[in-house]
Amino acid sequence: MPRPPLLTGPAGPPGPAAPAAAVAARPGRTLARYRPRLAALAAGALPVFAFPAPGVAALAWVALVPGLLLMRAAPGAREAAVRGWWFGAGFILTGMSWLTRSIGPGLPLLAVVFGALQAGVGVAVWRLLRPPLTVRRALLAPVLVAAVWLTTEYARSWHALGGPWALLGATQWQHPAVLALASAGGIWLVSAAVVAVNTAVAVALTAVDPRPRAVAALFAAAVLAAGPLLFALRPAPPAAAAAGGSGPAEVRIALVQPGIVDEPAARFEASARATAALVGRPPVDLVVWGESSTTADLDRDPATLARLRALSAATGAELLAGEDARKSDGRISKDAVLVSPDGVVDRYRKIRLVPFGEYIPLRPVLGWVAGVSRAAGENRAPGTDQHLLPAVDRSGRALPIGTLICFESAFPDMARTAARAGARVLVYQSSTSTFQRSWAPEQHVSLAAIRAAETGRPVVQASLTGVSAAFDAQGRELARLGTDGTGALVVRLPLTAPDAATWYDRVGDVVPLTAVLLTAGAAAVAVAGRRRERRGPGPEAGE
């Protein structure tokens, strides 16, 4: 029997071919939807190459542009938010890819969670950069997009969410002229400048009217010039008086790096040999060992403490050891212990622990991660009190040091607290042995340069396996020992005046808090505008 013709006209019922066509078309629509999202994921990886170790710092000023253009081209605010999310996930996946060694399959989950914070960036870009671009929006877009981006950075910088790693401003760590912005507003101001320039470039590329293009170009030029101008006009942090002042005008510090030595006793011996080799050389004021340089509890191990006291006496300098030990209460903690020939002077216990590396958040739920990665087998015990260690130089003059441990170098507020308390030098003890031959060691040491520029204090970092380095009060690198080096790196550090303070020391996190307020205000205006649109035009006069 012949098959009747298919009814395809509007009056007829849908024939059997209609559902089949819809099914056939669906994969194409799905692919069309995910193609720009995958492009956003890839675009999120691009800014990472401005960070160490690739270190193409100049790329940071334009690296966001492809992602911004994808968000701008979205058909609606919801899709722009999704593309912002995918962009953020790509950024986290690439920038923190080295975390795979410690959290394994937890990294994609981390990328999804933190990537979601960038959804707001997508919405802001879509609302401000879509055509027609006016002069007013050409001025507002760089400010508001930077504010929303900074709000997301500030949110994920909360320690409970992981901490401030891979903040965009860190890409400029080798450029003291740009880091002058950090002395005024912390790393937050550097991040804001980078995002603002990227947004202005996107405006200049997409605006049809030459006036907004010109405004965006002038805006970008002004922001790019701000850091170098501040660096040129603002004097360096005042130097300590060579005589008659309180404390020394300069110090010599030895940073001990034993190299990759896995066995704790052998690691201690390698550090001891490098320290003993300082005897007979020009004297130093302080010897700094890396994080976890001893696993002995120096309160209960007199033999190990005696070794450290003897090394301090032989070198004529106090020694700052890194203790990673099980204490009398049965819990493991990480301490920086200041030792003199007379014994333990003082200690500082690490407060902000590395998520998954030193503790597992919600261990009853997420403890399985330890079984498939190098995540912490048990939680370390955090300290509760940040304070200076009362070191003295080889002449007995006071040399209070702000000692922080490893991951704590990522936190601007901790360095600022130490500077305001009167630290003459910021000292970081580190161990990145788990992450050798990755981008982690270079990303880590870059943070010390930023903390120096923010606080106007010289900064040193002693790492078990590198990078060990020293920076002056403006963030300029003075010396380094890379991941392939061992021994003791001795550096001479000019000190700033004890009462010297940068603007950031004085005002703190004004920049990110302002960004939060701007973001909240812009969101409130956008919501109010949408409500007015839904209500439609009001009744005409006379009705």
Coordinates of C-alpha atoms in Angstrom, one line a residue:
M1 CA 0.0 0.0 0.0
P2 CA 1.5 3.3 -1.0
R3 CA 2.6 5.6 1.9
P4 CA 0.6 8.9 2.1
P5 CA 2.4 12.1 1.6
L6 CA 3.8 13.8 4.7
L7 CA 1.8 16.8 5.8
T8 CA 4.2 19.6 6.3
G9 CA 1.8 22.6 6.0
P10 CA 0.9 24.7 9.0
A11 CA -2.6 23.4 9.3
G12 CA -1.6 19.7 9.3
P13 CA -0.4 17.7 12.3
P14 CA 3.3 17.1 12.6
G15 CA 4.4 14.2 10.6
P16 CA 6.8 11.5 11.8
A17 CA 9.7 13.4 10.1
A18 CA 9.3 16.5 12.3
P19 CA 10.5 14.9 15.6
A20 CA 13.4 13.2 13.7
A21 CA 14.5 16.5 12.3
A22 CA 14.3 18.1 15.7
V23 CA 16.5 15.3 17.1
A24 CA 18.9 15.6 14.2
A25 CA 19.2 19.4 14.7
R26 CA 19.7 19.1 18.5
P27 CA 23.3 18.0 18.4
G28 CA 24.1 20.9 16.1
R29 CA 22.5 23.4 18.5
T30 CA 24.3 21.8 21.4
L31 CA 27.6 22.0 19.6
A32 CA 27.0 25.7 18.7
R33 CA 26.2 26.4 22.3
Y34 CA 29.3 24.7 23.7
R35 CA 31.8 25.9 21.1
P36 CA 32.1 29.5 22.6
R37 CA 32.1 28.0 26.1
L38 CA 35.0 25.8 25.2
A39 CA 36.7 28.8 23.7
A40 CA 36.1 30.7 27.0
L41 CA 37.7 27.7 28.8
A42 CA 40.8 28.0 26.6
A43 CA 40.8 31.8 26.9
G44 CA 41.0 31.4 30.7
A45 CA 44.3 29.7 30.3
L46 CA 45.9 32.6 28.4
P47 CA 46.5 35.0 31.4
V48 CA 48.4 32.2 33.2
F49 CA 51.3 32.5 30.9
A50 CA 51.9 36.0 32.3
F51 CA 52.6 34.3 35.7
P52 CA 55.8 32.5 36.7
A53 CA 57.2 30.3 35.4
P54 CA 56.4 31.2 31.8
G55 CA 56.6 34.8 33.1
V56 CA 55.5 36.8 30.0
A57 CA 54.5 39.7 32.2
A58 CA 53.6 42.1 29.4
L59 CA 51.0 39.5 28.2
A60 CA 48.9 40.3 31.3
W61 CA 47.8 43.7 29.9
V62 CA 46.0 42.1 27.0
A63 CA 45.6 38.4 27.9
L64 CA 42.0 38.9 29.2
V65 CA 40.8 40.4 25.9
P66 CA 39.8 37.2 24.1
G67 CA 37.7 36.1 27.1
L68 CA 36.1 39.5 27.4
L69 CA 35.2 39.5 23.7
L70 CA 33.6 36.0 24.1
M71 CA 31.5 37.3 27.1
R72 CA 30.5 40.4 25.2
A73 CA 29.3 38.3 22.2
A74 CA 27.0 36.2 24.3
P75 CA 23.3 36.4 23.2
G76 CA 22.2 37.2 26.7
A77 CA 23.3 37.9 30.3
R78 CA 22.8 34.3 31.4
E79 CA 25.0 32.9 28.6
A80 CA 27.6 35.7 29.4
A81 CA 27.6 34.5 33.0
V82 CA 28.2 30.9 31.9
R83 CA 31.1 31.9 29.6
G84 CA 32.6 33.9 32.5
W85 CA 32.3 30.7 34.6
W86 CA 34.1 28.6 32.0
F87 CA 36.8 31.3 31.6
G88 CA 37.4 31.2 35.4
A89 CA 37.5 27.4 35.4
G90 CA 40.1 27.5 32.6
F91 CA 42.2 30.0 34.6
I92 CA 42.2 27.9 37.8
L93 CA 42.8 24.6 35.9
T94 CA 45.9 26.0 34.2
G95 CA 47.2 28.3 36.9
M96 CA 47.0 25.7 39.6
S97 CA 47.6 22.6 37.5
W98 CA 50.6 21.8 39.8
L99 CA 48.1 21.1 42.6
T100 CA 47.2 17.8 40.9
R101 CA 50.1 16.3 42.8
S102 CA 48.5 17.1 46.2
I103 CA 44.8 17.0 45.6
G104 CA 44.5 14.8 42.5
P105 CA 41.0 14.7 41.1
G106 CA 40.0 17.5 43.5
L107 CA 41.5 20.1 41.0
P108 CA 38.6 20.0 38.5
L109 CA 36.1 20.4 41.4
L110 CA 38.2 23.4 42.6
A111 CA 38.1 24.9 39.1
V112 CA 34.4 24.6 38.9
V113 CA 33.8 26.1 42.3
F114 CA 36.1 29.1 41.9
G115 CA 35.3 29.5 38.2
A116 CA 31.7 30.2 39.3
L117 CA 32.9 33.4 40.9
Q118 CA 33.8 34.8 37.5
A119 CA 30.2 34.5 36.3
G120 CA 29.6 38.1 37.6
V121 CA 32.5 39.3 35.4
G122 CA 30.7 37.8 32.4
V123 CA 27.5 39.6 33.2
A124 CA 29.3 42.9 33.8
V125 CA 31.2 42.6 30.5
W126 CA 28.0 41.8 28.6
R127 CA 26.1 44.7 30.0
L128 CA 28.8 47.3 29.6
L129 CA 30.6 46.3 26.4
R130 CA 27.7 45.3 24.1
P131 CA 26.8 47.8 21.4
P132 CA 26.2 50.6 21.0
L133 CA 29.3 51.6 23.0
T134 CA 29.0 55.2 24.2
V135 CA 31.7 57.5 25.7
R136 CA 30.0 57.1 29.1
R137 CA 30.2 53.3 29.0
A138 CA 33.8 53.5 27.6
L139 CA 34.7 55.2 30.9
L140 CA 32.5 53.1 33.2
A141 CA 33.4 49.6 31.7
P142 CA 37.1 49.5 32.8
V143 CA 36.3 50.7 36.3
L144 CA 33.3 48.4 36.9
V145 CA 34.7 45.3 35.2
A146 CA 37.9 45.8 37.3
A147 CA 35.7 46.2 40.4
V148 CA 33.8 42.9 39.7
W149 CA 37.0 41.0 39.0
L150 CA 38.6 42.3 42.1
T151 CA 35.6 41.3 44.2
T152 CA 36.0 37.7 42.9
E153 CA 39.7 37.8 43.8
Y154 CA 39.0 39.1 47.2
A155 CA 36.3 36.5 47.8
R156 CA 38.5 33.6 46.9
S157 CA 41.3 35.1 49.0
W158 CA 39.4 34.2 52.2
H159 CA 41.5 31.5 53.9
A160 CA 38.5 29.2 54.3
L161 CA 38.1 29.2 50.5
G162 CA 41.8 28.5 49.9
G163 CA 43.7 31.8 50.0
P164 CA 44.9 34.5 47.6
W165 CA 47.0 32.5 45.1
A166 CA 47.3 33.5 41.4
L167 CA 46.0 37.1 41.9
L168 CA 46.4 38.8 38.5
G169 CA 48.6 41.6 40.0
A170 CA 51.2 39.0 40.8
T171 CA 52.1 38.8 37.1
Q172 CA 54.0 42.1 37.6
W173 CA 56.3 40.9 40.4
Q174 CA 59.5 41.6 38.4
H175 CA 58.6 45.2 37.6
P176 CA 59.1 47.5 40.7
A177 CA 57.8 50.5 38.7
V178 CA 54.4 48.8 38.4
L179 CA 54.6 47.4 41.9
A180 CA 54.7 51.0 43.2
L181 CA 50.9 50.6 42.9
A182 CA 51.1 47.9 45.5
S183 CA 52.7 50.3 48.0
A184 CA 49.6 52.4 47.6
G185 CA 46.8 49.8 47.5
G186 CA 48.4 46.4 47.8
I187 CA 48.4 43.8 45.1
W188 CA 44.7 44.6 44.7
L189 CA 45.5 47.9 43.0
V190 CA 47.9 46.1 40.6
S191 CA 45.2 43.6 39.7
A192 CA 42.6 46.4 39.2
A193 CA 45.0 48.2 36.9
V194 CA 45.6 45.1 34.8
V195 CA 41.9 44.3 34.4
A196 CA 41.1 48.0 33.6
V197 CA 43.6 48.1 30.8
N198 CA 42.4 44.8 29.3
T199 CA 38.8 46.1 29.4
A200 CA 39.8 49.4 27.8
V201 CA 41.6 47.5 25.0
A202 CA 38.4 45.5 24.4
V203 CA 36.4 48.7 24.2
A204 CA 38.9 50.2 21.7
L205 CA 38.7 47.1 19.6
T206 CA 34.9 46.9 19.4
A207 CA 33.5 50.4 19.5
V208 CA 32.2 51.7 16.2
D209 CA 32.2 55.4 17.2
P210 CA 35.8 56.8 17.3
R211 CA 35.0 58.8 20.5
P212 CA 34.7 55.9 22.8
R213 CA 37.7 54.3 21.2
A214 CA 39.8 57.4 21.9
V215 CA 38.5 57.6 25.5
A216 CA 39.4 53.9 26.1
A217 CA 42.9 54.4 24.6
L218 CA 43.5 57.4 26.8
F219 CA 42.2 55.5 29.8
A220 CA 44.5 52.6 29.2
A221 CA 47.5 54.9 28.7
A222 CA 46.8 56.7 31.9
V223 CA 46.6 53.5 33.9
L224 CA 49.7 52.1 32.4
A225 CA 51.6 55.3 33.3
A226 CA 50.3 55.4 36.9
G227 CA 52.7 52.9 38.4
P228 CA 55.9 54.2 36.8
L229 CA 54.8 57.8 37.7
L230 CA 54.3 56.9 41.3
F231 CA 57.6 55.0 41.4
A232 CA 59.4 58.1 40.0
L233 CA 57.7 60.7 42.2
R234 CA 57.4 58.9 45.5
P235 CA 60.7 58.4 47.4
A236 CA 61.8 55.0 48.3
P237 CA 61.1 53.9 51.9
P238 CA 63.5 55.9 54.2
A239 CA 66.7 54.1 55.0
A240 CA 67.6 53.4 58.6
A241 CA 70.2 55.7 60.1
A242 CA 73.7 54.3 59.8
A243 CA 74.4 55.3 63.4
G244 CA 72.6 56.6 66.4
G245 CA 69.3 55.0 65.3
S246 CA 67.4 52.1 66.9
G247 CA 68.8 48.9 65.5
P248 CA 71.1 48.2 62.6
A249 CA 71.1 50.0 59.2
E250 CA 71.7 46.8 57.3
V251 CA 72.0 43.1 58.0
R252 CA 73.6 40.0 56.4
I253 CA 71.3 37.0 56.3
A254 CA 72.2 33.5 55.3
L255 CA 69.4 31.5 53.6
V256 CA 70.1 27.7 53.9
Q257 CA 68.9 25.4 51.1
P258 CA 69.8 21.7 51.5
G259 CA 68.1 20.6 48.2
I260 CA 66.0 17.6 47.6
V261 CA 66.7 15.4 50.6
D262 CA 63.6 13.3 51.5
E263 CA 64.8 11.6 54.7
P264 CA 64.4 14.0 57.7
A265 CA 67.6 13.2 59.4
A266 CA 69.6 13.6 56.2
R267 CA 67.8 16.9 55.5
F268 CA 68.8 18.2 58.9
E269 CA 72.4 17.2 58.4
A270 CA 72.6 18.9 54.9
S271 CA 71.3 22.1 56.5
A272 CA 73.8 21.8 59.3
R273 CA 76.7 21.3 56.9
A274 CA 75.7 24.4 54.9
T275 CA 75.5 26.4 58.1
A276 CA 78.9 25.2 59.4
A277 CA 80.4 26.2 56.1
L278 CA 79.6 29.8 57.0
V279 CA 82.3 29.7 59.7
G280 CA 85.4 31.6 58.7
R281 CA 83.5 33.6 56.0
P282 CA 82.3 37.2 56.6
P283 CA 80.0 37.2 59.6
V284 CA 76.2 37.1 59.3
D285 CA 73.5 38.4 61.5
L286 CA 70.9 35.7 61.1
V287 CA 70.8 32.2 59.6
V288 CA 67.4 31.0 58.2
W289 CA 66.6 27.4 57.5
G290 CA 63.6 26.3 55.4
E291 CA 60.2 25.1 56.5
S292 CA 60.2 21.6 58.0
S293 CA 64.0 21.6 58.3
T294 CA 63.7 19.4 61.4
T295 CA 61.1 17.0 62.5
A296 CA 62.4 17.0 66.1
D297 CA 60.3 18.7 68.9
L298 CA 62.9 21.1 70.1
D299 CA 61.1 21.4 73.4
R300 CA 61.6 17.7 74.1
D301 CA 64.8 16.8 72.1
P302 CA 67.8 18.2 73.9
A303 CA 70.3 16.6 71.5
T304 CA 68.9 18.3 68.4
L305 CA 68.6 21.6 70.2
A306 CA 72.2 21.3 71.3
R307 CA 73.3 20.9 67.7
L308 CA 71.4 24.1 66.7
R309 CA 72.8 26.0 69.7
A310 CA 76.3 24.9 68.7
L311 CA 75.8 26.1 65.1
S312 CA 74.5 29.4 66.4
A313 CA 77.6 29.9 68.6
A314 CA 80.0 28.9 65.8
T315 CA 78.5 31.3 63.3
G316 CA 77.9 34.1 65.9
A317 CA 74.4 34.5 64.6
E318 CA 71.0 33.4 65.8
L319 CA 69.4 30.5 63.8
L320 CA 65.8 30.3 62.7
A321 CA 64.9 26.7 62.2
G322 CA 61.7 25.2 60.8
E323 CA 60.1 22.6 63.1
D324 CA 57.6 20.1 61.8
A325 CA 57.0 17.9 64.8
R326 CA 54.5 16.0 66.8
K327 CA 54.1 18.0 70.0
S328 CA 53.4 16.8 73.6
D329 CA 49.6 17.0 72.9
G330 CA 49.9 14.4 70.1
R331 CA 49.2 16.9 67.3
I332 CA 51.6 17.9 64.6
S333 CA 52.4 21.6 64.1
K334 CA 54.7 23.7 62.0
D335 CA 56.8 26.3 63.9
A336 CA 59.5 28.8 63.2
V337 CA 61.9 28.5 66.1
L338 CA 64.5 31.1 66.9
V339 CA 67.6 29.6 68.5
S340 CA 70.6 31.3 70.1
P341 CA 73.7 29.8 71.8
D342 CA 71.6 29.9 75.0
G343 CA 68.6 27.9 73.6
V344 CA 65.2 28.6 72.2
V345 CA 64.5 32.3 72.2
D346 CA 60.9 32.3 70.9
R347 CA 58.7 30.4 68.3
Y348 CA 55.9 31.2 65.9
R349 CA 53.4 28.6 64.9
K350 CA 51.9 28.6 61.4
I351 CA 48.4 30.0 61.5
R352 CA 47.0 29.6 58.0
L353 CA 47.5 26.1 56.9
V354 CA 47.4 24.8 53.3
P355 CA 44.1 23.3 52.4
F356 CA 44.6 19.6 51.5
G357 CA 48.3 19.9 51.9
E358 CA 48.3 20.4 55.7
Y359 CA 44.7 19.8 56.5
I360 CA 41.6 18.5 54.7
P361 CA 38.5 20.8 55.0
L362 CA 35.5 18.8 56.1
R363 CA 37.6 15.7 56.5
P364 CA 34.6 13.4 57.2
V365 CA 33.3 14.2 53.8
L366 CA 36.5 14.9 51.8
G367 CA 38.9 12.6 53.5
W368 CA 38.9 10.2 50.6
V369 CA 41.1 12.7 48.7
A370 CA 44.0 11.5 50.9
G371 CA 43.7 8.0 49.5
V372 CA 44.1 9.1 45.9
S373 CA 46.6 11.9 46.2
R374 CA 49.3 13.4 48.5
A375 CA 46.8 15.3 50.6
A376 CA 47.4 15.5 54.3
G377 CA 47.0 12.2 56.1
E378 CA 46.1 14.1 59.3
N379 CA 45.4 17.7 60.1
R380 CA 48.2 20.0 61.4
A381 CA 47.4 22.1 64.5
P382 CA 47.2 25.8 63.6
G383 CA 48.7 28.6 65.7
T384 CA 46.6 31.4 67.1
D385 CA 49.0 34.3 67.6
Q386 CA 50.9 36.3 64.9
H387 CA 53.8 38.0 66.6
L388 CA 57.3 39.2 65.8
L389 CA 60.3 37.1 66.9
P390 CA 62.8 39.2 68.9
A391 CA 66.0 38.5 67.0
V392 CA 69.2 40.4 67.5
D393 CA 72.1 41.0 65.1
R394 CA 75.6 39.8 65.8
S395 CA 76.3 43.0 67.8
G396 CA 73.3 42.4 70.0
R397 CA 71.1 45.2 68.5
A398 CA 67.4 44.5 68.2
L399 CA 66.3 43.0 64.9
P400 CA 62.6 42.2 65.2
I401 CA 61.6 39.9 62.4
G402 CA 58.1 39.1 61.0
T403 CA 58.4 35.4 60.5
L404 CA 55.7 33.6 58.4
I405 CA 55.7 30.1 57.0
C406 CA 55.3 29.1 53.4
F407 CA 51.7 29.6 52.2
E408 CA 51.4 32.6 54.5
S409 CA 53.4 34.6 52.0
A410 CA 50.3 34.7 49.9
F411 CA 48.4 36.8 52.4
P412 CA 48.9 40.6 52.2
D413 CA 47.2 41.2 55.6
M414 CA 49.8 39.0 57.5
A415 CA 52.8 40.9 56.0
R416 CA 51.0 44.2 56.7
T417 CA 50.4 43.1 60.4
A418 CA 54.1 42.3 60.8
A419 CA 55.2 45.6 59.3
R420 CA 52.8 47.6 61.5
A421 CA 54.1 45.8 64.5
G422 CA 57.6 47.0 63.7
A423 CA 59.3 44.2 61.8
R424 CA 62.6 45.2 60.2
V425 CA 62.6 42.2 57.9
L426 CA 60.0 39.8 56.7
V427 CA 61.2 36.2 56.7
Y428 CA 59.5 33.4 55.0
Q429 CA 60.4 29.7 55.5
S430 CA 59.2 27.5 52.7
S431 CA 59.2 24.0 51.3
T432 CA 57.9 23.3 47.8
S433 CA 59.6 19.9 47.5
T434 CA 56.3 18.2 46.5
F435 CA 56.0 20.6 43.5
Q436 CA 59.5 20.5 42.1
R437 CA 59.7 20.8 38.3
S438 CA 56.4 22.7 38.2
W439 CA 55.4 26.3 38.2
A440 CA 54.8 26.3 41.9
P441 CA 58.3 27.4 43.2
E442 CA 58.5 30.4 40.9
Q443 CA 54.9 31.4 41.6
H444 CA 55.7 31.1 45.3
V445 CA 58.8 33.2 45.4
S446 CA 57.2 36.0 43.3
L447 CA 54.9 36.6 46.3
A448 CA 57.8 37.7 48.4
A449 CA 58.6 40.6 46.0
I450 CA 55.0 41.8 46.2
R451 CA 54.9 41.7 50.0
A452 CA 58.1 43.8 50.0
A453 CA 56.6 46.4 47.7
E454 CA 53.4 46.5 49.8
T455 CA 55.0 46.9 53.2
G456 CA 58.2 48.8 52.3
R457 CA 60.2 46.1 54.1
P458 CA 63.0 43.9 52.8
V459 CA 61.9 40.3 52.4
V460 CA 63.8 37.0 52.4
Q461 CA 62.6 33.5 51.6
A462 CA 64.5 30.4 52.6
S463 CA 63.3 27.2 50.9
L464 CA 64.4 23.6 51.4
T465 CA 64.5 23.0 47.7
G466 CA 64.3 26.4 46.2
V467 CA 63.6 29.1 45.2
S468 CA 65.4 30.9 48.1
A469 CA 65.7 34.7 47.4
A470 CA 65.9 38.2 48.9
F471 CA 64.2 41.4 47.9
D472 CA 64.7 45.0 48.9
A473 CA 62.0 47.3 50.2
Q474 CA 60.7 48.1 46.7
G475 CA 60.4 44.5 45.6
R476 CA 63.7 44.4 43.6
E477 CA 65.4 41.0 43.6
L478 CA 68.8 41.1 45.3
A479 CA 69.8 37.4 45.1
R480 CA 68.4 34.0 44.5
L481 CA 69.2 30.3 44.7
G482 CA 67.2 28.3 42.2
T483 CA 65.7 24.9 42.5
D484 CA 68.9 23.3 41.2
G485 CA 71.1 24.9 43.9
T486 CA 72.2 23.9 47.4
G487 CA 74.1 25.6 50.2
A488 CA 73.9 28.9 51.9
L489 CA 72.9 32.1 50.1
V490 CA 74.3 35.1 51.9
V491 CA 72.7 38.5 51.2
R492 CA 73.2 42.0 52.5
L493 CA 69.9 43.8 53.2
P494 CA 69.6 47.5 53.6
L495 CA 67.0 48.2 56.2
T496 CA 64.3 50.9 56.2
A497 CA 63.6 53.1 59.2
P498 CA 61.7 51.3 62.0
D499 CA 58.7 53.7 61.7
A500 CA 58.6 53.7 57.9
A501 CA 55.1 52.9 56.5
T502 CA 53.7 52.7 53.0
W503 CA 50.2 53.9 52.1
Y504 CA 49.1 50.3 52.1
D505 CA 50.5 49.8 55.6
R506 CA 48.4 52.7 56.7
V507 CA 45.1 52.2 54.9
G508 CA 45.0 48.4 54.4
D509 CA 42.4 46.8 52.0
V510 CA 40.6 50.0 51.0
V511 CA 40.9 49.0 47.3
P512 CA 39.2 45.6 47.4
L513 CA 36.5 46.9 49.8
T514 CA 35.8 49.8 47.4
A515 CA 35.5 47.2 44.6
V516 CA 33.0 45.3 46.6
L517 CA 30.9 48.4 47.2
L518 CA 31.1 49.4 43.5
T519 CA 30.1 45.8 42.5
A520 CA 27.1 45.8 45.0
G521 CA 26.0 49.3 43.7
A522 CA 26.2 48.3 40.1
A523 CA 24.3 45.1 40.8
A524 CA 21.6 47.0 42.6
V525 CA 21.2 49.5 39.7
A526 CA 21.0 46.6 37.2
V527 CA 18.3 44.8 39.3
A528 CA 16.3 48.0 39.6
G529 CA 16.6 48.5 35.8
R530 CA 15.3 45.0 35.1
R531 CA 12.3 45.6 37.4
R532 CA 11.4 48.8 35.6
E533 CA 11.6 46.9 32.3
R534 CA 9.3 44.2 33.5
R535 CA 6.7 46.8 34.7
G536 CA 6.8 48.5 31.3
P537 CA 6.0 52.1 30.6
G538 CA 3.7 53.9 33.1
P539 CA 0.3 55.2 32.1
E540 CA 0.4 58.3 29.9
A541 CA -0.7 61.6 31.3
G542 CA -4.4 62.3 31.2
E543 CA -5.4 58.6 31.2

